[in-house]
PDB file of C-alpha atoms in Angstrom:
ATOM      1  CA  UNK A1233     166.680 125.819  74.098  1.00 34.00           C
ATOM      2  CA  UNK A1234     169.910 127.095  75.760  1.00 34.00           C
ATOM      3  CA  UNK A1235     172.044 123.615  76.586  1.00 33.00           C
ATOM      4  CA  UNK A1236     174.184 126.300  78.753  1.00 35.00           C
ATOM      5  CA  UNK A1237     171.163 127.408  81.338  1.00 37.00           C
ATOM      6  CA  UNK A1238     171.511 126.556  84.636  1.00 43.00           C
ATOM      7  CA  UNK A1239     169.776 123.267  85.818  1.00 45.00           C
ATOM      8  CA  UNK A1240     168.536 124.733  88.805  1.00 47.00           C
ATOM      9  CA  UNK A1241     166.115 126.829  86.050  1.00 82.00           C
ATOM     10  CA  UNK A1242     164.507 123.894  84.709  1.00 86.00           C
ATOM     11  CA  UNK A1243     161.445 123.028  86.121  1.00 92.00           C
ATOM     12  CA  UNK A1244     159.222 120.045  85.158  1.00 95.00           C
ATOM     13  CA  UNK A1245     155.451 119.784  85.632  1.00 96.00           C
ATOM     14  CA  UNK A1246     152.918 116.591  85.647  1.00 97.00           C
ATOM     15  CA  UNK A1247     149.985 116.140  84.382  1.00 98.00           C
ATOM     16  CA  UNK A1248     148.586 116.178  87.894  1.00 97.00           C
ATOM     17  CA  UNK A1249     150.451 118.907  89.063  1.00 97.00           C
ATOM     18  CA  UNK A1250     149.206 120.848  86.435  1.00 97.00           C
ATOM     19  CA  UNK A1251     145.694 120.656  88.199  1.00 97.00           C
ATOM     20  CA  UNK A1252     147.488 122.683  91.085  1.00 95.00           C
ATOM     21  CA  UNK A1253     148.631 125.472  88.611  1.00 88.00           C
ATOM     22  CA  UNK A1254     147.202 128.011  86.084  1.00 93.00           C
ATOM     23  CA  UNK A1255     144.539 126.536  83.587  1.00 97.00           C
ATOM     24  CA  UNK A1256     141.667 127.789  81.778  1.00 98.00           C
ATOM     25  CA  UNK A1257     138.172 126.527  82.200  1.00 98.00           C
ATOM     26  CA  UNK A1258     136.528 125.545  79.383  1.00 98.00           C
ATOM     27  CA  UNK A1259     132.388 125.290  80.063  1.00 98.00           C
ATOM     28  CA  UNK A1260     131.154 121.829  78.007  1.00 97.00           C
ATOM     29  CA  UNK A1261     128.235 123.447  76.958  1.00 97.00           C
ATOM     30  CA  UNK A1262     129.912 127.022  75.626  1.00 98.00           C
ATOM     31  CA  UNK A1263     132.192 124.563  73.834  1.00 98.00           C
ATOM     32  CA  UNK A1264     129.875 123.158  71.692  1.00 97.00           C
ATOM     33  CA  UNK A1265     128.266 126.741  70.859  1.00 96.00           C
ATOM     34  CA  UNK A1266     131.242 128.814  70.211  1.00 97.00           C
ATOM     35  CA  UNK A1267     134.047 126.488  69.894  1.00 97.00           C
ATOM     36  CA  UNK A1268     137.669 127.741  70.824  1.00 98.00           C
ATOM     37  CA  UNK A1269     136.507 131.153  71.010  1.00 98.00           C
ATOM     38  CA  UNK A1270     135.505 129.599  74.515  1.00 98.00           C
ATOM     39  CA  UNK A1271     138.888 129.906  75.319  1.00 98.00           C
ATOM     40  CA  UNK A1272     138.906 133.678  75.268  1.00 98.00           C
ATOM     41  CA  UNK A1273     135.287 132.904  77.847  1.00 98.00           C
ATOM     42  CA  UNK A1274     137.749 131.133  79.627  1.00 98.00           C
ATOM     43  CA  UNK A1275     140.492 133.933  79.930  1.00 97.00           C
ATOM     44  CA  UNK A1276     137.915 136.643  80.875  1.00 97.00           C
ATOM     45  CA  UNK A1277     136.316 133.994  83.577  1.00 97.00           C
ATOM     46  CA  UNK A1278     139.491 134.624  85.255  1.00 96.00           C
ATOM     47  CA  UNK A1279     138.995 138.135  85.579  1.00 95.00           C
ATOM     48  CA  UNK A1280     135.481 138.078  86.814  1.00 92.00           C
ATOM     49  CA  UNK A1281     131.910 136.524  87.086  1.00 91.00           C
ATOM     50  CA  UNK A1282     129.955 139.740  86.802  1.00 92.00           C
ATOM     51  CA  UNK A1283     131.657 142.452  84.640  1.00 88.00           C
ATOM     52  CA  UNK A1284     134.842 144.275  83.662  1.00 88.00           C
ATOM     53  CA  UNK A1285     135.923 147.120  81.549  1.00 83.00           C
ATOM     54  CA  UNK A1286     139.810 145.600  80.951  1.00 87.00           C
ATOM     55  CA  UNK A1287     141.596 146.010  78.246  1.00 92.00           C
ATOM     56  CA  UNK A1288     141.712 143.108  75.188  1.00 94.00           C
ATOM     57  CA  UNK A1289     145.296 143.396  75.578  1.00 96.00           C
ATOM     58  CA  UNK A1290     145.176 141.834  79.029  1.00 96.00           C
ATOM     59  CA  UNK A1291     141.744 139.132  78.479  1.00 96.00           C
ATOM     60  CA  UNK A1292     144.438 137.985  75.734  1.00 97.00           C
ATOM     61  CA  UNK A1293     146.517 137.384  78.138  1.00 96.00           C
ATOM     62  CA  UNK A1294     144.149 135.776  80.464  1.00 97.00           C
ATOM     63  CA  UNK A1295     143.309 133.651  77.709  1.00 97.00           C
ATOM     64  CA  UNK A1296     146.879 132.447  76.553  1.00 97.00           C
ATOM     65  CA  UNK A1297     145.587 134.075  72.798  1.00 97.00           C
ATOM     66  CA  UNK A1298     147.143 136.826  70.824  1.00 97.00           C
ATOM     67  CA  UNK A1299     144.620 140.241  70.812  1.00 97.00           C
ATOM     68  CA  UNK A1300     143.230 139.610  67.052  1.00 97.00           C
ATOM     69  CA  UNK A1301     142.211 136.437  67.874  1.00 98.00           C
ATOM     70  CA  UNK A1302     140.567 137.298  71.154  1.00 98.00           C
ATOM     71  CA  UNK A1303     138.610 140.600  69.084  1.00 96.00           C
ATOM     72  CA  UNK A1304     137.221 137.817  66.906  1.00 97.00           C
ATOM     73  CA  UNK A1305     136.193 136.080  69.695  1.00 98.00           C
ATOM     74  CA  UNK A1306     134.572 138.065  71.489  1.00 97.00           C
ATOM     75  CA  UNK A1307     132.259 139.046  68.577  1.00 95.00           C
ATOM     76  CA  UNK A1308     131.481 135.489  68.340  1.00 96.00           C
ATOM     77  CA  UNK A1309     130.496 135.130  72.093  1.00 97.00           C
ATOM     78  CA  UNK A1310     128.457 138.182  72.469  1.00 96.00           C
ATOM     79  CA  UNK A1311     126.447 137.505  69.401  1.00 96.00           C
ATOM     80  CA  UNK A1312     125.609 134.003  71.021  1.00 96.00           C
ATOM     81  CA  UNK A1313     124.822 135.529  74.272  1.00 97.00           C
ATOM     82  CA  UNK A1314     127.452 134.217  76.091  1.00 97.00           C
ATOM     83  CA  UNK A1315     128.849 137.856  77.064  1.00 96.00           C
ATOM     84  CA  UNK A1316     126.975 141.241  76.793  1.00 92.00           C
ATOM     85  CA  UNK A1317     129.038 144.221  75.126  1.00 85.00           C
ATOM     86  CA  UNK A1318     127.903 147.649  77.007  1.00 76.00           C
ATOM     87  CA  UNK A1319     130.333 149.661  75.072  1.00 64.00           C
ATOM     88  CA  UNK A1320     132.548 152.263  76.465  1.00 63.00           C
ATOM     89  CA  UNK A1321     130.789 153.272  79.584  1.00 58.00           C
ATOM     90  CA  UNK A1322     130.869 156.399  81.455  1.00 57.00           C
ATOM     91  CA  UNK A1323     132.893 156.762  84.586  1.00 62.00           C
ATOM     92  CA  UNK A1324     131.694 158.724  87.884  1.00 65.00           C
ATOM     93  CA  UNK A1325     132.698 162.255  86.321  1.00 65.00           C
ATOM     94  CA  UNK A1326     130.801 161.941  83.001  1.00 61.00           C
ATOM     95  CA  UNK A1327     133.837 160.874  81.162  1.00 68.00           C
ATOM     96  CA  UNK A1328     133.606 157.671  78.491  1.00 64.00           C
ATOM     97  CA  UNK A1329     135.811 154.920  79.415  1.00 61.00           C
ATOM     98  CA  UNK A1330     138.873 153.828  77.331  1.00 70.00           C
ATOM     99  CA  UNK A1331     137.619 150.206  77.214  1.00 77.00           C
ATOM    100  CA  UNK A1332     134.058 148.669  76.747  1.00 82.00           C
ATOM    101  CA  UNK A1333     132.281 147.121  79.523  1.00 87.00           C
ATOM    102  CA  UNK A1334     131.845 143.377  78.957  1.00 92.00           C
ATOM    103  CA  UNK A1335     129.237 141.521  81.106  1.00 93.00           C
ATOM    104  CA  UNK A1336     128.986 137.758  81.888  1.00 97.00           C
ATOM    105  CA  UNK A1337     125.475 136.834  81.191  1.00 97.00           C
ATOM    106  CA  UNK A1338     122.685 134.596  83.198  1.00 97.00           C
ATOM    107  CA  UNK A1339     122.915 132.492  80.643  1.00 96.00           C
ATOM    108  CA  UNK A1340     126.427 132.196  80.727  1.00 97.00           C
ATOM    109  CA  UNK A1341     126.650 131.885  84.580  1.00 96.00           C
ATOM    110  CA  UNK A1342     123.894 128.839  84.434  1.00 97.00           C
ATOM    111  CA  UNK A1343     126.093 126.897  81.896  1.00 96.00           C
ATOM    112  CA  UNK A1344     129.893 127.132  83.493  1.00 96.00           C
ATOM    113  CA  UNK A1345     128.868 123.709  85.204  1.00 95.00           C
ATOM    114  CA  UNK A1346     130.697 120.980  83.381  1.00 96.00           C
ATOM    115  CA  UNK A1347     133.853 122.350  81.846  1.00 98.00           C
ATOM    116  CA  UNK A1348     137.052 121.282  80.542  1.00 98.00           C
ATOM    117  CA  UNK A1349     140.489 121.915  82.241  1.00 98.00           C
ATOM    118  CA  UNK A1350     143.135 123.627  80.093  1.00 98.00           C
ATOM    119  CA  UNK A1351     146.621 123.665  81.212  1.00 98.00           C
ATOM    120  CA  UNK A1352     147.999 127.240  80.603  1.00 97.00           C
ATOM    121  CA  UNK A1353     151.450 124.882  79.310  1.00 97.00           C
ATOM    122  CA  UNK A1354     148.935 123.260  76.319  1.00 98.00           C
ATOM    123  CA  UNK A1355     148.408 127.422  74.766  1.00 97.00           C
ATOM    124  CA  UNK A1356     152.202 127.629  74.417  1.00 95.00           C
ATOM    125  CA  UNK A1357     154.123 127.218  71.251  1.00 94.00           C
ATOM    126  CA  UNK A1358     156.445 123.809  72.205  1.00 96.00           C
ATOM    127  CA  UNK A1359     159.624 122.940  71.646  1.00 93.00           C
ATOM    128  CA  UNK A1360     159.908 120.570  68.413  1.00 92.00           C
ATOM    129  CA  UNK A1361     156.377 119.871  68.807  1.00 95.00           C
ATOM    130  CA  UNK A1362     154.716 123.678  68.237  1.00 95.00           C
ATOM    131  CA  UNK A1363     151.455 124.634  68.862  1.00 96.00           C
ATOM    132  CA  UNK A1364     148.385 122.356  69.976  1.00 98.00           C
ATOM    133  CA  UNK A1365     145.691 122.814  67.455  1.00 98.00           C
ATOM    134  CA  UNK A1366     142.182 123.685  69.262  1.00 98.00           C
ATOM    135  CA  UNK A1367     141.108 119.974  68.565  1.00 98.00           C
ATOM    136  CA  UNK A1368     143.680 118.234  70.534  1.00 98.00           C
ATOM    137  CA  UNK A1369     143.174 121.333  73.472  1.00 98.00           C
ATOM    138  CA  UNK A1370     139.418 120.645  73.580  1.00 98.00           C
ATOM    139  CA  UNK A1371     140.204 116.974  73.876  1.00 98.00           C
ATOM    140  CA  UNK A1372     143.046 117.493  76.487  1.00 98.00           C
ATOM    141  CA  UNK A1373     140.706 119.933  78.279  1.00 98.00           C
ATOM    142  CA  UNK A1374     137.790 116.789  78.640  1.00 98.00           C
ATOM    143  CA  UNK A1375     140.614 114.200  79.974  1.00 98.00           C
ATOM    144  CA  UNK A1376     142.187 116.948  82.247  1.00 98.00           C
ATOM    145  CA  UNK A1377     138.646 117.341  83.739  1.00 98.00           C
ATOM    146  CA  UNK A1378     138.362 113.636  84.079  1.00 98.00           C
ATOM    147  CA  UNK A1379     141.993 113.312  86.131  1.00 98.00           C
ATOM    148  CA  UNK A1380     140.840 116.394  88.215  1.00 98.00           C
ATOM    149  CA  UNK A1381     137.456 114.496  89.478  1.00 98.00           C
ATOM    150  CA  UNK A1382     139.412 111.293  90.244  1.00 98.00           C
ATOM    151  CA  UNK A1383     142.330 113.172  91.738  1.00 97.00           C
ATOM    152  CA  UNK A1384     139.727 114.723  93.847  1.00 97.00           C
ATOM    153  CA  UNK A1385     138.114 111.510  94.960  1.00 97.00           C
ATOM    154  CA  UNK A1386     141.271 110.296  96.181  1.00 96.00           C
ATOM    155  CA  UNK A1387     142.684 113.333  98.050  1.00 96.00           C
ATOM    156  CA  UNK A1388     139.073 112.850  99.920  1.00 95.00           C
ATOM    157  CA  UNK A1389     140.217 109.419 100.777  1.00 92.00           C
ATOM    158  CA  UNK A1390     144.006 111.231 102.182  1.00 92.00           C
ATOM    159  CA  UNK A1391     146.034 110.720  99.346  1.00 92.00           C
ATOM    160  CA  UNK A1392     147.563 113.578  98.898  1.00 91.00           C
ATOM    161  CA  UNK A1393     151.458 112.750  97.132  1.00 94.00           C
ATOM    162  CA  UNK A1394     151.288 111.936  93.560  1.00 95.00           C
ATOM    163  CA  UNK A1395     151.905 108.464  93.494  1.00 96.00           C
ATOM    164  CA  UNK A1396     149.586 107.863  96.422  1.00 97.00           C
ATOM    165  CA  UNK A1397     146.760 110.008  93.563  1.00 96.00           C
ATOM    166  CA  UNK A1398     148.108 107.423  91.036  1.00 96.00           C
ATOM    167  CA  UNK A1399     147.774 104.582  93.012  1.00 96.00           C
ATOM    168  CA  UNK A1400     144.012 105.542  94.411  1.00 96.00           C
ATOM    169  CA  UNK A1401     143.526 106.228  90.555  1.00 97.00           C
ATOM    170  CA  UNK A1402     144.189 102.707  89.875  1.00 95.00           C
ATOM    171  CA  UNK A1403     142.027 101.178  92.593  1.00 95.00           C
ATOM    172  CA  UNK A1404     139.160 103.569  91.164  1.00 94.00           C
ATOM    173  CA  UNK A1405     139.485 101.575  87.920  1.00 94.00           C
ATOM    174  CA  UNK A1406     142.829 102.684  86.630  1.00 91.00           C
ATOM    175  CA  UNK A1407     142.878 102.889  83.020  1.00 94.00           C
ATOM    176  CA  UNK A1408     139.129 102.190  82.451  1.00 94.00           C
ATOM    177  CA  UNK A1409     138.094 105.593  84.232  1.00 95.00           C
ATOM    178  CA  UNK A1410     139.684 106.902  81.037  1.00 97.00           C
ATOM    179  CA  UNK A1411     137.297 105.483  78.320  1.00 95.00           C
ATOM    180  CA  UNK A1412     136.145 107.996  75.858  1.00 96.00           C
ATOM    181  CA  UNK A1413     133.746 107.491  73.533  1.00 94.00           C
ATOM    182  CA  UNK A1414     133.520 109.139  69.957  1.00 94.00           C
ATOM    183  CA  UNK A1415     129.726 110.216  71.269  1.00 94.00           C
ATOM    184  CA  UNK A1416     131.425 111.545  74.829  1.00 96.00           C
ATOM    185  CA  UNK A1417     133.725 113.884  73.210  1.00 97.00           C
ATOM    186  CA  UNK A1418     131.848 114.949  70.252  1.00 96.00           C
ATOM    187  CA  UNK A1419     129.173 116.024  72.843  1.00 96.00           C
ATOM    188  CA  UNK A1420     131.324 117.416  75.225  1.00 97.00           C
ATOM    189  CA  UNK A1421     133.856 119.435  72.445  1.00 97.00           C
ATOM    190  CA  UNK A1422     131.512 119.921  69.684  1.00 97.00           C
ATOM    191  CA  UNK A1423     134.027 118.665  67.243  1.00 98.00           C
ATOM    192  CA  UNK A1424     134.159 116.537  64.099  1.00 96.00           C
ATOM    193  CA  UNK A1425     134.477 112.613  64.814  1.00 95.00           C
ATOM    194  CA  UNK A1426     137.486 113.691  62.536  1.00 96.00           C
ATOM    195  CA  UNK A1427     138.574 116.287  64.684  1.00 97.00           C
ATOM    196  CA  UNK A1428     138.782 113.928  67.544  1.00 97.00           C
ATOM    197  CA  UNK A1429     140.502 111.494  65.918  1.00 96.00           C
ATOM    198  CA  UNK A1430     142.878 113.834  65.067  1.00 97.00           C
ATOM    199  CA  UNK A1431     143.402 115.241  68.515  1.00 98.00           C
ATOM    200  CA  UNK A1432     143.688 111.482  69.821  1.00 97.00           C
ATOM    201  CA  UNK A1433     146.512 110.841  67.568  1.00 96.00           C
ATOM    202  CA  UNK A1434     148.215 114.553  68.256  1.00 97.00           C
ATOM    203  CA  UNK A1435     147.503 113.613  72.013  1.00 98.00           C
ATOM    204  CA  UNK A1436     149.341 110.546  71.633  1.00 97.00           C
ATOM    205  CA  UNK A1437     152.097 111.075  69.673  1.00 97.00           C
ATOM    206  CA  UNK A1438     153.470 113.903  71.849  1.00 97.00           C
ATOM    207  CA  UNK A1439     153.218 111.629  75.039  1.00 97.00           C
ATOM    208  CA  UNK A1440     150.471 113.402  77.036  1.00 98.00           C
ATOM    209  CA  UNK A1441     148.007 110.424  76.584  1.00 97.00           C
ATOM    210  CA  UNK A1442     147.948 106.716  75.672  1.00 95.00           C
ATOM    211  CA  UNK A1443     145.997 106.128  73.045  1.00 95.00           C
ATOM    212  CA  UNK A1444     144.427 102.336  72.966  1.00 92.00           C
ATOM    213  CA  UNK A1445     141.915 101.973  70.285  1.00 86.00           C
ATOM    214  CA  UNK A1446     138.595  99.959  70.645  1.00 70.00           C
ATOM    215  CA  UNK A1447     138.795  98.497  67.275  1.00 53.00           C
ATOM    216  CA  UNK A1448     139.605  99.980  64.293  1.00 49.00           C
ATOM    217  CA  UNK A1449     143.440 101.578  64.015  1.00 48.00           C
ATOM    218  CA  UNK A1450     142.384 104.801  63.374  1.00 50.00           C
ATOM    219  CA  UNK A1451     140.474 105.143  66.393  1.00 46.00           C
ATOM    220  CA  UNK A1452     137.044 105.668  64.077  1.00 49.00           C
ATOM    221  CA  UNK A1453     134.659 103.597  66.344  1.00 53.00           C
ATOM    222  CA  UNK A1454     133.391 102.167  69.473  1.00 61.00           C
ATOM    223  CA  UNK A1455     135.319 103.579  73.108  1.00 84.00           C
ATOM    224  CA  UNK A1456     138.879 104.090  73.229  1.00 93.00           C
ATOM    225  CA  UNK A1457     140.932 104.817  76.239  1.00 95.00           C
ATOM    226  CA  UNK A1458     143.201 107.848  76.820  1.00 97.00           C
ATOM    227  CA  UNK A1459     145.119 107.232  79.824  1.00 97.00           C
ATOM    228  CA  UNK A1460     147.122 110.290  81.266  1.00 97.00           C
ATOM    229  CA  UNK A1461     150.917 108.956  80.515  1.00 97.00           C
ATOM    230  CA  UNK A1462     152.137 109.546  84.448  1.00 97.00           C
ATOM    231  CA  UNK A1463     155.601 110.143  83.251  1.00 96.00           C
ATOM    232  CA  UNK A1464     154.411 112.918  81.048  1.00 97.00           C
ATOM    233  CA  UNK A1465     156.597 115.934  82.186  1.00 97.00           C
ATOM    234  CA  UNK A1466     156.492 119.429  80.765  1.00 97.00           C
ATOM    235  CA  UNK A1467     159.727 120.988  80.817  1.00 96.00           C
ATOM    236  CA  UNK A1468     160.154 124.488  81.463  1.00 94.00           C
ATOM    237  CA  UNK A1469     163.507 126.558  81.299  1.00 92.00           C
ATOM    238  CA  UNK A1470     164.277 130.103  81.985  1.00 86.00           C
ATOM    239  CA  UNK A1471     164.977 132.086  79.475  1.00 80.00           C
ATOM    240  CA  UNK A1472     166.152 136.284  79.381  1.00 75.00           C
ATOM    241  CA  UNK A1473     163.949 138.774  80.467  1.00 72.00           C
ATOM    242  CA  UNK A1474     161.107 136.717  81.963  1.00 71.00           C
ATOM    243  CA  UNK A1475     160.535 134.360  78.836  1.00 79.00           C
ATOM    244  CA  UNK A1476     161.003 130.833  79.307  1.00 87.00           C
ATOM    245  CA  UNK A1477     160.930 127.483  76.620  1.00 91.00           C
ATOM    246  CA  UNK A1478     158.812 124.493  76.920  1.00 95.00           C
ATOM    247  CA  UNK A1479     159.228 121.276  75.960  1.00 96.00           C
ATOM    248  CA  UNK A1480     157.259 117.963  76.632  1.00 97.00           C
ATOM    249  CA  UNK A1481     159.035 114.642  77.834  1.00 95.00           C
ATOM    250  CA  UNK A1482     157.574 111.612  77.667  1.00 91.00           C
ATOM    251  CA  UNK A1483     159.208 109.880  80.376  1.00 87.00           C
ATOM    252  CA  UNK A1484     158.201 106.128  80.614  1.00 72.00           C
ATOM    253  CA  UNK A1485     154.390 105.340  79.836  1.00 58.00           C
ATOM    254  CA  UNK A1486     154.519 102.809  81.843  1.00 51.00           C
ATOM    255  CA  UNK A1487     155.441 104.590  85.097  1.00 51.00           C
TER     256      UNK A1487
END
């Protein structure tokens, strides 16, 4: 990161201001299926619920994934049934398409009911951290869609500023609302217990998350909590032509 950029460039996020800004949902029950090729579901649910003929080049972008990887994917989720690939279609004067037609299915449309919450921030590459492997993105996504259902219960009760949400949060239950078993998230992710454990500890160590175990160290059995850490910032700083850097902040966890 440039030390000389402006300050007035730097911009820092929550985690519950990230519910306010892009993110990718993440259906529970695709999850499971497909795994992170449900990201690339994700990034085309943005573009539509019925059908589109883009181009990969911009469902990659949708989806925060580079074009190869979104190909892939796409294979994966049509031969599950998640998407339907008509090919390159015809237009009104007889003329093939450039781009294949690819159709969200029934089936798809009747599972998109629960899903995960990933923050477009969590697909970047991060300062001194780098990328998120899927695991702790899948695991993120679960918690994010935990904050956004309490968030929501208190903004029904007219708490609207963040610490207001944070303080409704806590009369909900505070920290026990986030209790995750190893059962929850393997059913919710489809992951490895190992996988989760993993993400728990990648979740943790860059700040997002506490991590309290409910027994053994490595977080192997019975319910743990992962409490969003509310002074959790991601930092974001302009950069030439458009690009910017990102970098997490931990703040104080006990905020």
């Amino acid at each position: 990161m440039d030390s000389t950029i402006d300050q007035a460039e730097r911009q820092e996020i929550s985690l519950l201001e990230s519910l306010n800004g892009v993110w990718i949902k993440l259906p529970t029950e695709i999850m499971r299926d497909v795994g992170p090729a449900v990201q690339t579901l994700g990034g085309l649910l943005k573009m539509t619920n019925k059908e589109t003929f883009s181009a990969v080049a911009d469902i990659a972008t949708k989806a925060q994934l580079p074009v190869g990887t979104v190909r892939k994917h796409l294979q994966w989720l049509d031969a599950g049934g998640w998407i339907g690939n008509r090919g390159r279609e015809r237009t009104r004067r007889g003329r093939p398409r450039r781009t294949a037609t690819l159709v969200i299915t029934k089936q798809t449309r009747d599972k998109i009911k629960p899903y995960g919450i990933l923050p477009w921030w969590a697909c970047c590459t991060i300062k001194k951290v780098g990328k998120l492997p899927w695991s702790a993105k899948a695991v993120l996504a679960v918690i994010m869609a935990r904050l956004a259902a309490l968030k929501a219960a208190a903004q029904r009760e007219n708490c609207y500023d963040e610490v207001d949400v944070i303080d409704a949060i806590e009369n909900m239950g505070g920290e026990d609302r986030f209790r995750f078993s190893l059962d929850y998230l393997e059913q919710q992710t489809g992951l490895t217990r190992e996988s989760i454990v993993s993400a728990k500890r990648r979740l943790h160590k860059v700040g997002i998350v506490q991590w309290i175990t409910g027994g053994r160290e490595d977080g192997g059995d019975g319910t743990d909590l992962l409490v969003p850490n509310w002074g959790f910032r991601v930092i974001i700083t302009s950069a030439s032509k458009g690009h910017c850097y990102i970098g997490f902040d931990r703040g104080s966890e006990s905020e």
